[in-house]
């Protein structure tokens, strides 16, 4: 039986795209990896079929990565991890920043997918659904949705394709339950939530999960105040001002996004509230420098490396179009709560 490129890829522990690029001498593959793949191919007696070779030239060795906001520390770190994971698979990465603008996102999608400039796109959606996403689904583009799922409606071919695209996002349920346990254990019974846009599923889910975790521990629904932000630091500061203006102000704050939590901390400092003596704070999307705050910020950390690895592997599977080390399926690695000094007993 003839040795296939897939057999070489499995023996070398790389993707089919990496084998294709290595055998063609593409400099995107490190010389050491290229030599190893060639040695495995020679040892196995692999001989490229002319038709297969022509077909495989369609592999560009490039992936599109559309991030919603590179100024957000979480997405900046995630982009770096994806670039490293993609490079290990023999792919270069074309990074685009939609700046939380659905129209800009769609323009990047059109440009990346036009003329097969990339083999696929890993995308953090700026909106639950857009015309650009529907067009990509109609074209059966290889897509992996990261951090935020999309809302697929209807039974058109485009909708079916989008519904079948892998989604990689963190699982926050356990960490948010621990956050609620921490706050209620300190005696907090009035909690403010600074929520991401409720037009996004991540906004709805994080907010609902936190409310459920708090009410399960005895906090009355009427004592939970929710103010919606827009993933930006300024919106977190405005939300904090609004929460502090409540007749029964919260004694604890949960910021469901990293940048908005930073804005909330700025708002508290401007209003001369002490953390945690006057008000406790928990954020989402832990950053390496959150422990430099005064006091250090308690936060839910997303599994960035695991998410990046899962997203790239899902895309490699789509490019290889057959069995890969991991199937092109949804992945939800778990978040964890990082406890620091920004939470303390509720004020009397």
Coordinates of C-alpha atoms in Angstrom, one line a residue:
X1 CA 0.0 0.0 0.0
X2 CA 1.4 3.4 -1.0
X3 CA 2.5 5.7 1.8
X4 CA 0.4 8.8 2.1
X5 CA 1.2 12.3 3.3
X6 CA -1.1 11.6 6.2
X7 CA 1.0 8.7 7.2
X8 CA 4.2 10.8 7.2
X9 CA 2.5 13.5 9.3
X10 CA 1.4 10.9 11.9
X11 CA 4.8 9.3 12.1
X12 CA 6.5 12.7 12.4
X13 CA 4.0 14.0 14.9
X14 CA 3.0 17.1 12.8
X15 CA 0.2 18.3 10.7
X16 CA -0.3 17.4 7.0
X17 CA 0.2 21.1 6.2
X18 CA 3.5 21.0 8.0
X19 CA 4.6 18.0 5.9
X20 CA 3.5 19.7 2.7
X21 CA 5.4 22.9 3.5
X22 CA 8.5 21.0 4.7
X23 CA 8.7 18.9 1.6
X24 CA 8.3 21.9 -0.6
X25 CA 11.2 23.6 1.2
X26 CA 9.0 26.4 2.7
X27 CA 11.2 28.5 5.1
X28 CA 8.2 28.9 7.5
X29 CA 9.1 25.4 8.8
X30 CA 12.3 25.5 11.0
X31 CA 15.2 23.8 9.4
X32 CA 15.5 21.2 12.1
X33 CA 11.8 20.3 11.8
X34 CA 12.1 20.3 8.0
X35 CA 15.0 17.9 8.0
X36 CA 13.3 15.6 10.5
X37 CA 10.1 15.5 8.3
X38 CA 12.1 14.8 5.2
X39 CA 14.0 12.0 7.0
X40 CA 10.8 10.4 8.1
X41 CA 9.3 10.7 4.6
X42 CA 12.4 9.1 3.0
X43 CA 12.5 6.3 5.6
X44 CA 8.9 5.5 4.9
X45 CA 9.4 5.6 1.2
X46 CA 6.9 8.4 0.6
X47 CA 6.6 9.6 -3.0
X48 CA 4.3 12.6 -3.7
X49 CA 1.7 11.9 -6.3
X50 CA 1.6 14.6 -9.0
X51 CA -2.1 15.2 -8.6
X52 CA -1.8 15.3 -4.8
X53 CA 1.1 17.6 -5.0
X54 CA -0.9 20.0 -7.2
X55 CA -3.8 19.8 -4.7
X56 CA -1.6 20.5 -1.7
X57 CA -0.2 23.7 -3.2
X58 CA -3.5 25.2 -2.1
X59 CA -2.2 25.0 1.5
X60 CA -0.8 28.5 2.2
X61 CA 0.7 27.7 5.5
X62 CA -0.9 30.9 6.9
X63 CA -3.8 31.3 9.4
X64 CA -5.9 34.4 10.0
X65 CA -6.4 35.5 13.5
X66 CA -9.0 38.2 14.2
X67 CA -8.9 39.5 17.7
X68 CA -11.6 41.8 19.1
X69 CA -9.3 44.1 21.0
X70 CA -5.5 43.8 21.1
X71 CA -5.4 46.5 23.8
X72 CA -7.1 44.1 26.1
X73 CA -4.3 42.3 28.0
X74 CA -6.2 39.0 27.8
X75 CA -6.5 39.1 24.0
X76 CA -2.9 40.3 23.6
X77 CA -1.6 37.3 25.6
X78 CA -4.0 35.0 23.8
X79 CA -2.8 36.2 20.4
X80 CA 0.8 35.6 21.4
X81 CA 0.1 32.0 22.5
X82 CA -1.8 31.3 19.3
X83 CA 1.1 32.6 17.2
X84 CA 3.5 30.3 19.0
X85 CA 1.1 27.3 18.8
X86 CA 0.6 27.9 15.1
X87 CA 4.3 28.2 14.4
X88 CA 4.9 24.9 16.1
X89 CA 2.4 23.4 13.5
X90 CA 4.2 25.1 10.6
X91 CA 1.8 28.0 10.2
X92 CA 2.4 31.7 10.2
X93 CA -0.3 34.0 11.6
X94 CA -1.9 37.1 10.1
X95 CA -3.1 39.1 13.1
X96 CA -6.0 41.5 12.7
X97 CA -7.7 43.7 15.3
X98 CA -11.4 44.3 14.9
X99 CA -11.4 46.8 17.8
X100 CA -14.9 45.4 18.9
X101 CA -16.3 46.7 15.6
X102 CA -18.4 44.1 13.7
X103 CA -18.0 46.0 10.4
X104 CA -14.2 46.1 10.7
X105 CA -14.3 42.4 11.6
X106 CA -16.3 41.6 8.4
X107 CA -13.9 43.6 6.3
X108 CA -10.9 41.6 7.7
X109 CA -12.8 38.4 7.0
X110 CA -13.4 39.3 3.4
X111 CA -9.8 40.3 2.9
X112 CA -8.3 37.2 4.5
X113 CA -10.6 34.8 2.7
X114 CA -10.4 36.4 -0.7
X115 CA -8.3 34.4 -3.0
X116 CA -7.5 31.8 -0.3
X117 CA -4.8 34.1 1.3
X118 CA -5.1 32.0 4.5
X119 CA -6.0 28.4 5.1
X120 CA -8.6 29.4 7.8
X121 CA -9.5 32.1 10.3
X122 CA -9.5 31.9 14.1
X123 CA -12.0 34.5 15.2
X124 CA -13.1 36.3 18.4
X125 CA -16.5 37.5 17.2
X126 CA -17.3 41.2 17.8
X127 CA -21.0 40.4 17.5
X128 CA -23.3 37.3 17.8
X129 CA -23.9 37.2 14.0
X130 CA -22.9 39.5 11.0
X131 CA -23.3 39.5 7.3
X132 CA -19.6 38.8 7.0
X133 CA -19.9 35.6 9.1
X134 CA -22.8 34.5 7.0
X135 CA -20.8 35.1 3.8
X136 CA -17.9 33.1 5.3
X137 CA -20.3 30.3 6.1
X138 CA -21.8 30.3 2.6
X139 CA -18.2 30.0 1.2
X140 CA -17.6 27.1 3.6
X141 CA -14.5 28.9 5.0
X142 CA -12.5 27.1 7.7
X143 CA -13.5 28.9 10.9
X144 CA -12.7 28.4 14.6
X145 CA -14.6 30.6 17.0
X146 CA -12.6 31.7 20.0
X147 CA -13.8 32.9 23.5
X148 CA -17.2 33.9 22.1
X149 CA -19.7 31.7 20.3
X150 CA -22.0 33.0 17.6
X151 CA -25.8 32.7 17.4
X152 CA -26.7 30.5 14.4
X153 CA -30.3 30.6 13.2
X154 CA -32.0 29.0 10.3
X155 CA -31.2 25.9 8.3
X156 CA -29.4 27.4 5.3
X157 CA -26.1 25.9 4.1
X158 CA -24.3 28.9 5.6
X159 CA -26.0 28.4 9.0
X160 CA -25.2 24.7 9.0
X161 CA -21.5 25.4 8.2
X162 CA -21.2 28.0 11.0
X163 CA -23.0 25.7 13.5
X164 CA -20.5 23.0 12.7
X165 CA -17.5 25.2 13.2
X166 CA -15.5 24.5 16.4
X167 CA -15.9 26.8 19.3
X168 CA -13.0 27.1 21.9
X169 CA -13.8 29.0 25.1
X170 CA -13.1 28.7 28.8
X171 CA -15.5 27.1 31.3
X172 CA -16.2 29.6 34.0
X173 CA -18.8 27.9 36.1
X174 CA -16.6 26.4 38.8
X175 CA -14.4 29.5 39.2
X176 CA -17.4 31.9 39.4
X177 CA -19.0 29.5 42.0
X178 CA -15.7 29.8 44.0
X179 CA -15.8 33.6 43.6
X180 CA -19.4 33.7 45.0
X181 CA -18.3 31.5 47.9
X182 CA -15.4 33.8 48.7
X183 CA -17.7 36.9 48.8
X184 CA -20.5 35.4 50.7
X185 CA -18.0 33.8 53.1
X186 CA -16.8 37.3 53.9
X187 CA -20.4 38.4 54.6
X188 CA -21.2 40.3 51.4
X189 CA -24.9 40.4 50.7
X190 CA -25.0 43.4 48.3
X191 CA -23.0 42.7 45.1
X192 CA -22.6 44.8 41.9
X193 CA -21.9 43.2 38.6
X194 CA -20.2 45.1 35.8
X195 CA -21.3 43.0 32.8
X196 CA -20.0 42.7 29.3
X197 CA -22.5 43.7 26.5
X198 CA -25.6 41.6 27.0
X199 CA -25.9 41.3 23.2
X200 CA -23.0 38.8 23.5
X201 CA -23.5 35.3 24.8
X202 CA -20.4 35.7 27.0
X203 CA -22.0 38.7 28.6
X204 CA -25.2 36.9 29.4
X205 CA -23.5 33.7 30.6
X206 CA -21.0 35.3 32.9
X207 CA -23.7 37.5 34.4
X208 CA -26.2 34.7 34.8
X209 CA -23.7 32.3 36.3
X210 CA -22.6 34.8 38.9
X211 CA -26.2 35.7 39.8
X212 CA -27.0 32.0 40.2
X213 CA -23.9 31.3 42.3
X214 CA -24.7 34.3 44.6
X215 CA -28.4 33.5 45.0
X216 CA -27.6 29.8 45.7
X217 CA -25.6 31.2 48.7
X218 CA -28.3 33.3 50.1
X219 CA -27.9 36.6 48.4
X220 CA -31.3 38.1 47.4
X221 CA -31.8 38.9 43.7
X222 CA -32.9 42.4 44.6
X223 CA -29.5 43.0 46.2
X224 CA -27.6 42.2 43.0
X225 CA -27.1 45.2 40.8
X226 CA -26.1 44.7 37.2
X227 CA -24.6 47.5 35.0
X228 CA -23.7 46.8 31.4
X229 CA -20.3 47.9 30.0
X230 CA -18.8 47.5 26.6
X231 CA -15.5 45.7 27.3
X232 CA -13.7 49.1 27.5
X233 CA -11.9 50.5 30.6
X234 CA -14.0 53.7 30.5
X235 CA -17.2 51.8 30.6
X236 CA -16.0 50.1 33.8
X237 CA -15.3 53.4 35.4
X238 CA -18.8 54.8 34.4
X239 CA -20.4 51.6 35.7
X240 CA -18.6 51.9 39.0
X241 CA -19.9 55.5 39.4
X242 CA -23.4 54.3 38.7
X243 CA -23.1 51.5 41.3
X244 CA -21.7 53.8 44.0
X245 CA -24.7 56.1 43.4
X246 CA -27.2 53.4 44.4
X247 CA -29.1 54.1 47.6
X248 CA -27.9 50.7 48.9
X249 CA -24.5 50.6 47.3
X250 CA -22.8 47.2 46.9
X251 CA -20.2 46.0 49.3
X252 CA -18.5 43.9 46.6
X253 CA -18.0 44.2 42.9
X254 CA -17.6 41.6 40.2
X255 CA -16.1 42.9 37.0
X256 CA -16.8 40.4 34.3
X257 CA -14.0 41.6 32.0
X258 CA -10.4 42.6 32.7
X259 CA -10.4 46.1 31.3
X260 CA -13.7 47.0 32.8
X261 CA -12.4 45.8 36.2
X262 CA -9.4 48.1 35.9
X263 CA -11.9 51.0 35.1
X264 CA -13.9 50.0 38.2
X265 CA -10.7 50.2 40.3
X266 CA -10.0 53.7 38.9
X267 CA -13.6 54.7 39.7
X268 CA -13.2 53.5 43.3
X269 CA -9.9 55.4 43.7
X270 CA -11.4 58.6 42.3
X271 CA -14.3 58.3 44.8
X272 CA -11.9 57.6 47.6
X273 CA -13.2 54.2 48.5
X274 CA -10.7 51.8 50.0
X275 CA -10.3 48.2 48.7
X276 CA -11.2 45.9 50.4
X277 CA -12.0 47.9 53.6
X278 CA -14.9 49.7 52.0
X279 CA -15.6 47.5 49.0
X280 CA -14.2 44.2 47.7
X281 CA -13.4 43.6 44.1
X282 CA -13.1 40.5 41.9
X283 CA -12.2 40.7 38.2
X284 CA -12.3 38.4 35.2
X285 CA -9.3 37.7 32.8
X286 CA -6.4 37.7 35.3
X287 CA -3.3 39.5 34.0
X288 CA 0.4 38.9 35.0
X289 CA 0.4 42.4 36.6
X290 CA -2.8 42.2 38.6
X291 CA -0.7 41.3 41.6
X292 CA 1.0 44.8 41.3
X293 CA -2.3 46.6 42.2
X294 CA -2.6 48.0 45.7
X295 CA -4.1 45.8 46.9
X296 CA -3.4 42.9 44.5
X297 CA -6.5 42.1 42.5
X298 CA -8.4 38.8 43.0
X299 CA -9.4 37.6 39.5
X300 CA -10.7 34.7 37.5
X301 CA -7.9 33.4 35.2
X302 CA -8.8 32.0 31.8
X303 CA -6.6 29.0 30.6
X304 CA -5.0 31.0 27.9
X305 CA -2.4 28.4 26.8
X306 CA -4.9 25.6 26.7
X307 CA -7.4 27.8 24.7
X308 CA -4.7 28.7 22.2
X309 CA -3.5 25.1 21.7
X310 CA -7.1 23.9 21.3
X311 CA -7.9 26.6 18.8
X312 CA -4.8 25.9 16.6
X313 CA -5.3 22.1 16.8
X314 CA -9.0 22.5 15.7
X315 CA -7.8 24.6 12.8
X316 CA -5.1 22.2 11.8
X317 CA -7.7 19.4 11.8
X318 CA -9.9 21.5 9.4
X319 CA -6.9 22.1 7.1
X320 CA -5.9 18.5 7.2
X321 CA -9.6 17.6 6.6
X322 CA -9.3 14.2 8.3
X323 CA -8.2 12.5 11.4
X324 CA -5.8 14.5 13.5
X325 CA -4.3 14.0 17.0
X326 CA -7.4 15.8 18.4
X327 CA -10.8 16.1 16.7
X328 CA -12.1 19.4 15.4
X329 CA -14.6 19.7 18.2
X330 CA -15.6 22.3 20.8
X331 CA -13.1 22.7 23.8
X332 CA -13.9 24.3 27.1
X333 CA -10.8 24.2 29.4
X334 CA -11.6 25.4 32.9
X335 CA -10.9 28.8 34.5
X336 CA -9.5 29.1 38.0
X337 CA -9.9 31.7 40.7
X338 CA -6.7 33.5 41.8
X339 CA -7.2 34.8 45.3
X340 CA -5.4 38.0 46.3
X341 CA -5.9 40.8 48.8
X342 CA -8.8 42.8 47.0
X343 CA -11.4 40.8 48.9
X344 CA -12.2 41.1 52.6
X345 CA -15.0 41.2 55.2
X346 CA -18.1 43.2 54.3
X347 CA -18.1 46.6 56.1
X348 CA -20.5 46.9 59.0

